[in-house]
Amino acid sequence: MNELDQAGLARLRDGWISGGAAFELAPAEWKEVAAAASPDERERRLLAIAGQALDVALRPAAPKILRRRPPLPVLALPMLPERLRPLLRAALKYAADARLKTRVAALVASRGFVTHPMDWMPAASDQSGPEVYAPWVDWQAGADGERQSRREHLTAATWDDFYPAARRSALIDLRRSAPALARTLIETKGASEPAEVRLAFIELMRFGLGADDVPFLKSLSADRSGKVREMAGRLLARLGEHGSPASGGSEDPIAELAAFIEEGKSGFIRRRTTYAPIKPKSQAQQARRADLFATCYLGDLVARFGKTEVDFIGAWQFGVDDGADLFLVRMVSVSGGDAAVASLADLLAAAGGRLAILGLQLTARLDSGRKRVLISQILHDAQNLAALNMVEGAEAGWLEWGDLAKGKTLSTLRSAVSGDNDVTKRNAEQYLEAIGFLANSVTAEKLIDEVVAAGLPPASSSLSLLRLNAALTENPSKSDR
Amino acid sequence: MQLDLKTVEALAPDQASLGAAAKLTKRSNWPRLEAHEQLPLIWGECQGSGSNPYRVAFDTSDHGYKCTCPSRKFPCKHILALAWIGATASDSFARVDQTPDWVNDWLGRRRKPSQSPTPAAASSEGKSIDEATRPEESAPVVDAAAAERREAAQRKRAEDTRSAVSAALDELDQWIADQLRLGLAGFVDASSERCRRIAARLVDLKATALAGRIDELPAKLMALRGEERPDAAIRELGKLVLLAKAWRAAPDDAELKRLVSTSETREQILANPDAVQVESDWEVLGEKIETRRDGLVSHATWLLDLKSTTPRFAVLLDFFPASAGRRSGAFAAGDRFRARLAFYPSRYPLRALVAERLGDVAPGAWPAFAPDAAGDPLAAYAAFQDGAPWLSDCPIILPAGAIALDEKDGAWWQAASDPHGIALPVAGSVNQTLLGIDLAATAALWNGARLELLASQSSIGRLDLS
């Protein structure tokens, strides 16, 4: 369309927008086509010509500036094979919230694959997903592709080449392999960061935490952020460095907490010391006790009784007060030393039942072996399998069929799916989802057969994760990537 | 398979359903009939009146059922027919050990009844298989004069319809002239009310299809930015002018009749020698489901011909009442199948129905379609407008490109080869992940103003975008 036509079209358009006859405003050639008709017909003919001109001859003008995002980084693992994507999408659809969806991605990553980005992407703020997704987390957060695609070692010189998620992932690796180097980086580079970022760095000190970290952590007692000081204090407490900021003085919280615990003796021949919670007399006391357990450090408390952490835990009378048991386990998880955490986890796993479930509070600090022992025990007892959905940092795809078959879980699931109780059935579906994450592929496949034989519809969506898990066995061939 | 005709009789909601089911028990109506080897399940695809076959599943143990047809009778004639075949010709079912995804979906959602059904649970009273299978009494022999009278009546009805539609188009012409006189600014603001009024008038005058189109105009305008609406109104009203003129010039033209008044039936299309039939491999590009103001849901399934050297598309179009609830489609995006499609006669054939489905096709990439010689991604649209200037949505294959954002975060498709040149605005919002993926080829609908993305091919495989 030439410029004259365009100008004529613009005039016609303006005329029609405001209303009235626009024939005289049309380009000369268009007028010829539309002439020799009634006034209304002339307008309609022009309308048809103008409509076609707008449709074919004119196109929406592209803005001068169009922003393109950098290419989505290629991750270190291959993408899930196309044929498995429907199973992945079904499992993601069944997962009720972001945490459970992340768990599906963790299962996929544990088998050496990543999800298709249109099926699942980590959020920009995601810190709990598999580390392989760190470049996508940074991409989501707006990072440009050039810097983050570099695969250099994290050093003071390369610090700025890393975007936050990739840097976090690199720092974790460094804390595991060379904790002193990582600490130096956190110390030198973290100081200039805002409190929120400093806190995230200090939190990473839990990886490879050791006595060498004490001077740096102590230096943080002067940090301007209360949260940073609190985190450093907890880490110090884990290293056996006592002394809560609030201990001592006339309002000593450790003394106040100790007053809620009764020292006693048990045994006839070999008398040994026991510690039992004293029942609070009021709601206010109960709340105060919870508060004290949450803010005091284990090391300070046991020092008050002149015991080691491990001895104190061994002497604690579990079962007297469920609330106090929970508070103590949380306290150990937050500020107990590694030995105390391991000792408590062993104790709770050996006790089984309700206490083993209590042990899930410790999973963030347990090594892989102890986590598995604890989860195996919970599966064996089958008292509260739904709790398995809440496990923090559990590993995917290790549960053997033997672990599952020897306990009560299988019979619990069978009776639930074959029964008429809708609540029990719904619970069983949650258990299947939890086991779908924990099981290895053989276990997943066998479990599907078991519950289907017991009456669960073979296409039940609660089997989605198990089905994905079972299908992921063929992954090693990687032939159809 | 434990089914008998008594069960079918008891399940039927009425005698008419049984009668209708009896007619559907012919094997030719069922391109697919399968039974599970271990589970008490049978399913099939029944070629109904829609462009897609209906998907029918039946649990032979508790008589649970599912059909994708829009019938409000439960169970519908398709379920009854499937059960009927199961009871009388179980050999017709291919034995398989896997259930298709759509059966899985249904099984996953359904809640089994607490008790097994008993034959007494449903009553057979007033319904009879025997009666349903009784051949229809032969029509009384009519004399030649009666036949002539009937034909004359038919001719008169056709003539009346033509006169009514002609009057409808006269009213439409006048209405369009009125809108121009009153101003398109006012028309855009009051389009809902004004379009409703003329649409109702067109329905009265038997221009039903045209009425439906005008009824949808306000929604189309509102989907655009304020400054774009007058242009969109000019385009659409201009197309209506052209359509009215074309109909007046050829009122018996099948395509124009379909666009103005009513569409042909499935049987008419299959029997029509002018309806081109194409047997090929097809990929489901995507779906477009819209609830219309007239209470119907329009369900368009866009297909790409995988054997054609130039991009060839088809659309399977079904309508059903919105009150019938959500209806699962016969296909999922990305499905590939071999089928013979019958195209509705048209200058630019797009609308089609599945005449025969011939099995599934393995997944893979799209054919490498040769780009337009001038490098214009909208060349196909220009050809489409030459052939059918009264239509809007044209399927196109875009070359390599990417999605970019303007300053208002509106999405644009931008050609990879010319990042500062060709760019087309995308309708609605896009998945942000798409912004980081280079698109090797993209299938979309272009309506002159916006792209509606259907699917793309990329380095990380096929992307569903509809």
PDB file of C-alpha atoms in Angstrom, chain A residues 14-233:
ATOM      1  CA  ASP A  14     -10.726   8.769  11.805  1.00  0.00           C
ATOM      2  CA  GLY A  15     -13.942   9.656  10.018  1.00  0.00           C
ATOM      3  CA  TRP A  16     -15.631   6.375  10.917  1.00  0.00           C
ATOM      4  CA  ILE A  17     -14.447   6.500  14.508  1.00  0.00           C
ATOM      5  CA  SER A  18     -16.183   9.819  15.026  1.00  0.00           C
ATOM      6  CA  GLY A  19     -19.123   8.904  12.759  1.00  0.00           C
ATOM      7  CA  GLY A  20     -20.726  10.204   9.586  1.00  0.00           C
ATOM      8  CA  ALA A  21     -20.016   9.783   5.889  1.00  0.00           C
ATOM      9  CA  ALA A  22     -16.344   9.294   5.099  1.00  0.00           C
ATOM     10  CA  PHE A  23     -16.548   8.681   1.335  1.00  0.00           C
ATOM     11  CA  GLU A  24     -14.881  11.973   0.445  1.00  0.00           C
ATOM     12  CA  LEU A  25     -11.914  11.141   2.679  1.00  0.00           C
ATOM     13  CA  ALA A  26     -11.047   7.920   0.822  1.00  0.00           C
ATOM     14  CA  PRO A  27      -8.102   7.512  -1.572  1.00  0.00           C
ATOM     15  CA  ALA A  28      -9.075   8.265  -5.160  1.00  0.00           C
ATOM     16  CA  GLU A  29      -8.730   4.663  -6.393  1.00  0.00           C
ATOM     17  CA  TRP A  30     -10.912   3.363  -3.608  1.00  0.00           C
ATOM     18  CA  LYS A  31     -13.540   5.974  -4.414  1.00  0.00           C
ATOM     19  CA  GLU A  32     -13.694   4.676  -7.960  1.00  0.00           C
ATOM     20  CA  VAL A  33     -14.464   1.175  -6.724  1.00  0.00           C
ATOM     21  CA  ALA A  34     -17.058   2.391  -4.268  1.00  0.00           C
ATOM     22  CA  ALA A  35     -18.751   4.955  -6.498  1.00  0.00           C
ATOM     23  CA  ALA A  36     -22.017   4.527  -8.406  1.00  0.00           C
ATOM     24  CA  ALA A  37     -23.911   3.294  -5.401  1.00  0.00           C
ATOM     25  CA  SER A  38     -26.123   4.658  -2.663  1.00  0.00           C
ATOM     26  CA  PRO A  39     -24.369   6.618   0.088  1.00  0.00           C
ATOM     27  CA  ASP A  40     -24.712   3.718   2.558  1.00  0.00           C
ATOM     28  CA  GLU A  41     -23.451   1.225   0.007  1.00  0.00           C
ATOM     29  CA  ARG A  42     -20.461   3.440  -0.798  1.00  0.00           C
ATOM     30  CA  GLU A  43     -19.503   3.472   2.875  1.00  0.00           C
ATOM     31  CA  ARG A  44     -19.866  -0.327   3.128  1.00  0.00           C
ATOM     32  CA  ARG A  45     -17.709  -0.867   0.055  1.00  0.00           C
ATOM     33  CA  LEU A  46     -15.037   1.385   1.477  1.00  0.00           C
ATOM     34  CA  LEU A  47     -15.307  -0.483   4.762  1.00  0.00           C
ATOM     35  CA  ALA A  48     -14.657  -3.806   2.996  1.00  0.00           C
ATOM     36  CA  ILE A  49     -11.619  -2.366   1.193  1.00  0.00           C
ATOM     37  CA  ALA A  50     -10.296  -0.743   4.363  1.00  0.00           C
ATOM     38  CA  GLY A  51     -10.787  -3.958   6.339  1.00  0.00           C
ATOM     39  CA  GLN A  52      -8.765  -5.936   3.808  1.00  0.00           C
ATOM     40  CA  ALA A  53      -6.079  -3.267   3.693  1.00  0.00           C
ATOM     41  CA  LEU A  54      -5.744  -3.386   7.473  1.00  0.00           C
ATOM     42  CA  ASP A  55      -5.723  -7.164   7.384  1.00  0.00           C
ATOM     43  CA  VAL A  56      -3.206  -7.802   4.647  1.00  0.00           C
ATOM     44  CA  ALA A  57      -1.372  -4.649   3.686  1.00  0.00           C
ATOM     45  CA  LEU A  58      -0.709  -3.301   7.148  1.00  0.00           C
ATOM     46  CA  ARG A  59       0.905  -5.146  10.002  1.00  0.00           C
ATOM     47  CA  PRO A  60       1.271  -4.301  13.642  1.00  0.00           C
ATOM     48  CA  ALA A  61       4.394  -2.218  13.999  1.00  0.00           C
ATOM     49  CA  ALA A  62       6.938  -3.931  16.182  1.00  0.00           C
ATOM     50  CA  PRO A  63       8.133  -1.782  19.070  1.00  0.00           C
ATOM     51  CA  LYS A  64      11.622  -0.406  18.694  1.00  0.00           C
ATOM     52  CA  ILE A  65      12.742  -2.233  21.774  1.00  0.00           C
ATOM     53  CA  LEU A  66      11.858  -5.849  22.311  1.00  0.00           C
ATOM     54  CA  ARG A  67      13.515  -7.550  25.254  1.00  0.00           C
ATOM     55  CA  ARG A  68      14.689 -11.096  24.774  1.00  0.00           C
ATOM     56  CA  ARG A  69      15.691 -13.245  27.703  1.00  0.00           C
ATOM     57  CA  PRO A  70      19.025 -15.010  27.488  1.00  0.00           C
ATOM     58  CA  PRO A  71      18.799 -18.628  26.434  1.00  0.00           C
ATOM     59  CA  LEU A  72      17.806 -20.946  29.214  1.00  0.00           C
ATOM     60  CA  PRO A  73      21.081 -22.473  30.445  1.00  0.00           C
ATOM     61  CA  VAL A  74      21.773 -26.066  29.597  1.00  0.00           C
ATOM     62  CA  LEU A  75      21.982 -28.039  32.827  1.00  0.00           C
ATOM     63  CA  ALA A  76      24.619 -30.563  33.746  1.00  0.00           C
ATOM     64  CA  LEU A  77      22.181 -33.471  33.451  1.00  0.00           C
ATOM     65  CA  PRO A  78      20.244 -34.561  30.375  1.00  0.00           C
ATOM     66  CA  MET A  79      16.559 -33.824  30.032  1.00  0.00           C
ATOM     67  CA  LEU A  80      14.047 -36.517  30.894  1.00  0.00           C
ATOM     68  CA  PRO A  81      13.279 -38.614  27.806  1.00  0.00           C
ATOM     69  CA  GLU A  82      10.164 -37.469  25.945  1.00  0.00           C
ATOM     70  CA  ARG A  83       8.310 -40.736  26.554  1.00  0.00           C
ATOM     71  CA  LEU A  84       8.586 -40.249  30.333  1.00  0.00           C
ATOM     72  CA  ARG A  85       7.265 -36.685  30.307  1.00  0.00           C
ATOM     73  CA  PRO A  86       3.586 -37.673  30.575  1.00  0.00           C
ATOM     74  CA  LEU A  87       4.449 -39.652  33.728  1.00  0.00           C
ATOM     75  CA  LEU A  88       6.379 -36.683  35.098  1.00  0.00           C
ATOM     76  CA  ARG A  89       3.494 -34.322  34.371  1.00  0.00           C
ATOM     77  CA  ALA A  90       1.068 -36.702  36.082  1.00  0.00           C
ATOM     78  CA  ALA A  91       3.305 -36.859  39.162  1.00  0.00           C
ATOM     79  CA  LEU A  92       3.673 -33.077  39.222  1.00  0.00           C
ATOM     80  CA  LYS A  93      -0.074 -32.642  38.836  1.00  0.00           C
ATOM     81  CA  TYR A  94      -0.700 -34.944  41.772  1.00  0.00           C
ATOM     82  CA  ALA A  95       1.872 -33.199  43.980  1.00  0.00           C
ATOM     83  CA  ALA A  96      -0.223 -30.778  45.994  1.00  0.00           C
ATOM     84  CA  ASP A  97       2.233 -27.958  46.606  1.00  0.00           C
ATOM     85  CA  ALA A  98       5.540 -26.479  45.502  1.00  0.00           C
ATOM     86  CA  ARG A  99       7.500 -28.492  48.079  1.00  0.00           C
ATOM     87  CA  LEU A 100       6.089 -31.793  46.843  1.00  0.00           C
ATOM     88  CA  LYS A 101       6.659 -30.776  43.226  1.00  0.00           C
ATOM     89  CA  THR A 102      10.275 -30.001  44.069  1.00  0.00           C
ATOM     90  CA  ARG A 103      10.501 -33.484  45.535  1.00  0.00           C
ATOM     91  CA  VAL A 104       9.384 -34.949  42.202  1.00  0.00           C
ATOM     92  CA  ALA A 105      12.207 -33.008  40.540  1.00  0.00           C
ATOM     93  CA  ALA A 106      14.585 -34.361  43.186  1.00  0.00           C
ATOM     94  CA  LEU A 107      13.599 -37.930  42.341  1.00  0.00           C
ATOM     95  CA  VAL A 108      14.206 -37.238  38.651  1.00  0.00           C
ATOM     96  CA  ALA A 109      17.590 -35.665  39.453  1.00  0.00           C
ATOM     97  CA  SER A 110      18.538 -38.652  41.611  1.00  0.00           C
ATOM     98  CA  ARG A 111      18.217 -40.803  38.488  1.00  0.00           C
ATOM     99  CA  GLY A 112      20.434 -38.517  36.458  1.00  0.00           C
ATOM    100  CA  PHE A 113      17.872 -36.399  34.622  1.00  0.00           C
ATOM    101  CA  VAL A 114      16.381 -32.946  34.784  1.00  0.00           C
ATOM    102  CA  THR A 115      12.798 -32.007  33.986  1.00  0.00           C
ATOM    103  CA  HIS A 116      11.697 -30.316  30.793  1.00  0.00           C
ATOM    104  CA  PRO A 117      11.496 -26.591  31.619  1.00  0.00           C
ATOM    105  CA  MET A 118       7.905 -26.372  30.383  1.00  0.00           C
ATOM    106  CA  ASP A 119       6.974 -29.137  32.842  1.00  0.00           C
ATOM    107  CA  TRP A 120       8.729 -27.814  35.937  1.00  0.00           C
ATOM    108  CA  MET A 121      10.997 -24.911  36.705  1.00  0.00           C
ATOM    109  CA  PRO A 122      12.394 -23.986  40.111  1.00  0.00           C
ATOM    110  CA  ALA A 123      11.241 -20.634  41.440  1.00  0.00           C
ATOM    111  CA  ALA A 124      13.651 -17.718  41.541  1.00  0.00           C
ATOM    112  CA  SER A 125      13.754 -18.032  45.323  1.00  0.00           C
ATOM    113  CA  ASP A 126      14.151 -21.811  45.362  1.00  0.00           C
ATOM    114  CA  GLN A 127      16.874 -23.033  47.703  1.00  0.00           C
ATOM    115  CA  SER A 128      15.532 -26.484  48.443  1.00  0.00           C
ATOM    116  CA  GLY A 129      15.577 -28.015  44.982  1.00  0.00           C
ATOM    117  CA  PRO A 130      18.350 -30.183  43.570  1.00  0.00           C
ATOM    118  CA  GLU A 131      21.536 -28.193  43.092  1.00  0.00           C
ATOM    119  CA  VAL A 132      21.698 -29.113  39.423  1.00  0.00           C
ATOM    120  CA  TYR A 133      18.926 -26.555  38.844  1.00  0.00           C
ATOM    121  CA  ALA A 134      20.962 -23.624  40.228  1.00  0.00           C
ATOM    122  CA  PRO A 135      21.519 -22.093  36.743  1.00  0.00           C
ATOM    123  CA  TRP A 136      17.752 -22.120  36.143  1.00  0.00           C
ATOM    124  CA  VAL A 137      17.110 -20.547  39.545  1.00  0.00           C
ATOM    125  CA  ASP A 138      19.455 -17.737  38.566  1.00  0.00           C
ATOM    126  CA  TRP A 139      17.841 -17.486  35.131  1.00  0.00           C
ATOM    127  CA  GLN A 140      14.453 -17.159  36.810  1.00  0.00           C
ATOM    128  CA  ALA A 141      15.884 -14.453  39.039  1.00  0.00           C
ATOM    129  CA  GLY A 142      16.812 -12.472  35.957  1.00  0.00           C
ATOM    130  CA  ALA A 143      20.445 -13.387  35.489  1.00  0.00           C
ATOM    131  CA  ASP A 144      21.905 -13.038  32.033  1.00  0.00           C
ATOM    132  CA  GLY A 145      23.088 -16.237  30.483  1.00  0.00           C
ATOM    133  CA  GLU A 146      26.694 -15.343  29.763  1.00  0.00           C
ATOM    134  CA  ARG A 147      27.965 -15.039  33.271  1.00  0.00           C
ATOM    135  CA  GLN A 148      26.109 -17.912  34.835  1.00  0.00           C
ATOM    136  CA  SER A 149      27.017 -20.387  32.144  1.00  0.00           C
ATOM    137  CA  ARG A 150      30.650 -20.233  33.148  1.00  0.00           C
ATOM    138  CA  ARG A 151      31.811 -23.259  35.022  1.00  0.00           C
ATOM    139  CA  GLU A 152      34.690 -21.868  37.001  1.00  0.00           C
ATOM    140  CA  HIS A 153      35.704 -22.590  40.576  1.00  0.00           C
ATOM    141  CA  LEU A 154      34.420 -20.135  43.100  1.00  0.00           C
ATOM    142  CA  THR A 155      37.225 -17.908  44.328  1.00  0.00           C
ATOM    143  CA  ALA A 156      37.481 -14.313  45.436  1.00  0.00           C
ATOM    144  CA  ALA A 157      38.391 -13.438  41.860  1.00  0.00           C
ATOM    145  CA  THR A 158      35.457 -15.275  40.292  1.00  0.00           C
ATOM    146  CA  TRP A 159      32.953 -14.367  43.033  1.00  0.00           C
ATOM    147  CA  ASP A 160      31.161 -11.787  40.900  1.00  0.00           C
ATOM    148  CA  ASP A 161      30.886 -14.162  37.955  1.00  0.00           C
ATOM    149  CA  PHE A 162      28.437 -16.283  39.897  1.00  0.00           C
ATOM    150  CA  TYR A 163      24.797 -15.475  40.335  1.00  0.00           C
ATOM    151  CA  PRO A 164      23.264 -16.137  43.770  1.00  0.00           C
ATOM    152  CA  ALA A 165      21.956 -19.676  43.304  1.00  0.00           C
ATOM    153  CA  ALA A 166      25.053 -20.858  41.453  1.00  0.00           C
ATOM    154  CA  ARG A 167      27.238 -19.199  44.082  1.00  0.00           C
ATOM    155  CA  ARG A 168      25.283 -20.849  46.861  1.00  0.00           C
ATOM    156  CA  SER A 169      25.686 -24.202  45.191  1.00  0.00           C
ATOM    157  CA  ALA A 170      29.431 -23.594  44.692  1.00  0.00           C
ATOM    158  CA  LEU A 171      29.857 -22.498  48.312  1.00  0.00           C
ATOM    159  CA  ILE A 172      28.187 -25.679  49.536  1.00  0.00           C
ATOM    160  CA  ASP A 173      30.562 -27.720  47.397  1.00  0.00           C
ATOM    161  CA  LEU A 174      33.504 -25.739  48.700  1.00  0.00           C
ATOM    162  CA  ARG A 175      32.437 -26.119  52.341  1.00  0.00           C
ATOM    163  CA  ARG A 176      32.364 -29.864  51.800  1.00  0.00           C
ATOM    164  CA  SER A 177      35.738 -30.077  50.066  1.00  0.00           C
ATOM    165  CA  ALA A 178      37.720 -27.157  51.491  1.00  0.00           C
ATOM    166  CA  PRO A 179      35.801 -25.605  54.387  1.00  0.00           C
ATOM    167  CA  ALA A 180      38.524 -23.110  55.298  1.00  0.00           C
ATOM    168  CA  LEU A 181      38.562 -21.676  51.777  1.00  0.00           C
ATOM    169  CA  ALA A 182      34.806 -21.318  51.805  1.00  0.00           C
ATOM    170  CA  ARG A 183      34.918 -19.682  55.228  1.00  0.00           C
ATOM    171  CA  THR A 184      37.474 -17.175  54.043  1.00  0.00           C
ATOM    172  CA  LEU A 185      35.261 -16.312  51.075  1.00  0.00           C
ATOM    173  CA  ILE A 186      32.213 -15.899  53.305  1.00  0.00           C
ATOM    174  CA  GLU A 187      34.239 -13.793  55.686  1.00  0.00           C
ATOM    175  CA  THR A 188      35.722 -11.492  53.053  1.00  0.00           C
ATOM    176  CA  LYS A 189      32.867 -11.256  50.601  1.00  0.00           C
ATOM    177  CA  GLY A 190      29.953 -11.557  53.007  1.00  0.00           C
ATOM    178  CA  ALA A 191      30.871  -8.544  55.120  1.00  0.00           C
ATOM    179  CA  SER A 192      29.705  -6.095  52.488  1.00  0.00           C
ATOM    180  CA  GLU A 193      26.446  -7.913  51.790  1.00  0.00           C
ATOM    181  CA  PRO A 194      23.086  -7.007  53.355  1.00  0.00           C
ATOM    182  CA  ALA A 195      21.957  -8.902  56.459  1.00  0.00           C
ATOM    183  CA  GLU A 196      19.666 -11.250  54.550  1.00  0.00           C
ATOM    184  CA  VAL A 197      22.484 -12.404  52.277  1.00  0.00           C
ATOM    185  CA  ARG A 198      24.976 -12.605  55.182  1.00  0.00           C
ATOM    186  CA  LEU A 199      22.539 -14.803  57.053  1.00  0.00           C
ATOM    187  CA  ALA A 200      22.224 -17.152  54.049  1.00  0.00           C
ATOM    188  CA  PHE A 201      26.050 -17.402  53.861  1.00  0.00           C
ATOM    189  CA  ILE A 202      26.455 -18.081  57.575  1.00  0.00           C
ATOM    190  CA  GLU A 203      23.739 -20.728  57.325  1.00  0.00           C
ATOM    191  CA  LEU A 204      25.956 -22.546  54.807  1.00  0.00           C
ATOM    192  CA  MET A 205      28.656 -22.867  57.466  1.00  0.00           C
ATOM    193  CA  ARG A 206      26.716 -25.896  58.746  1.00  0.00           C
ATOM    194  CA  PHE A 207      28.256 -27.852  55.889  1.00  0.00           C
ATOM    195  CA  GLY A 208      31.646 -29.089  57.064  1.00  0.00           C
ATOM    196  CA  LEU A 209      31.316 -27.249  60.385  1.00  0.00           C
ATOM    197  CA  GLY A 210      34.443 -27.700  62.497  1.00  0.00           C
ATOM    198  CA  ALA A 211      36.540 -26.254  65.316  1.00  0.00           C
ATOM    199  CA  ASP A 212      38.459 -24.065  62.828  1.00  0.00           C
ATOM    200  CA  ASP A 213      35.257 -22.094  62.270  1.00  0.00           C
ATOM    201  CA  VAL A 214      35.000 -21.024  65.916  1.00  0.00           C
ATOM    202  CA  PRO A 215      37.022 -17.777  65.738  1.00  0.00           C
ATOM    203  CA  PHE A 216      35.064 -16.525  62.743  1.00  0.00           C
ATOM    204  CA  LEU A 217      31.723 -17.481  64.268  1.00  0.00           C
ATOM    205  CA  LYS A 218      32.692 -15.786  67.517  1.00  0.00           C
ATOM    206  CA  SER A 219      33.583 -12.671  65.608  1.00  0.00           C
ATOM    207  CA  LEU A 220      29.979 -12.556  64.399  1.00  0.00           C
ATOM    208  CA  SER A 221      28.762 -11.858  67.925  1.00  0.00           C
ATOM    209  CA  ALA A 222      29.368  -8.230  67.007  1.00  0.00           C
ATOM    210  CA  ASP A 223      27.400  -8.459  63.747  1.00  0.00           C
ATOM    211  CA  ARG A 224      24.794  -5.726  63.361  1.00  0.00           C
ATOM    212  CA  SER A 225      22.072  -8.262  62.470  1.00  0.00           C
ATOM    213  CA  GLY A 226      20.387 -10.089  65.327  1.00  0.00           C
ATOM    214  CA  LYS A 227      19.533 -13.007  63.054  1.00  0.00           C
ATOM    215  CA  VAL A 228      23.164 -13.413  62.019  1.00  0.00           C
ATOM    216  CA  ARG A 229      24.265 -13.328  65.677  1.00  0.00           C
ATOM    217  CA  GLU A 230      21.625 -15.947  66.529  1.00  0.00           C
ATOM    218  CA  MET A 231      22.689 -18.242  63.681  1.00  0.00           C
ATOM    219  CA  ALA A 232      26.365 -17.907  64.628  1.00  0.00           C
ATOM    220  CA  GLY A 233      25.484 -18.669  68.266  1.00  0.00           C
TER     221      GLY A 233
END
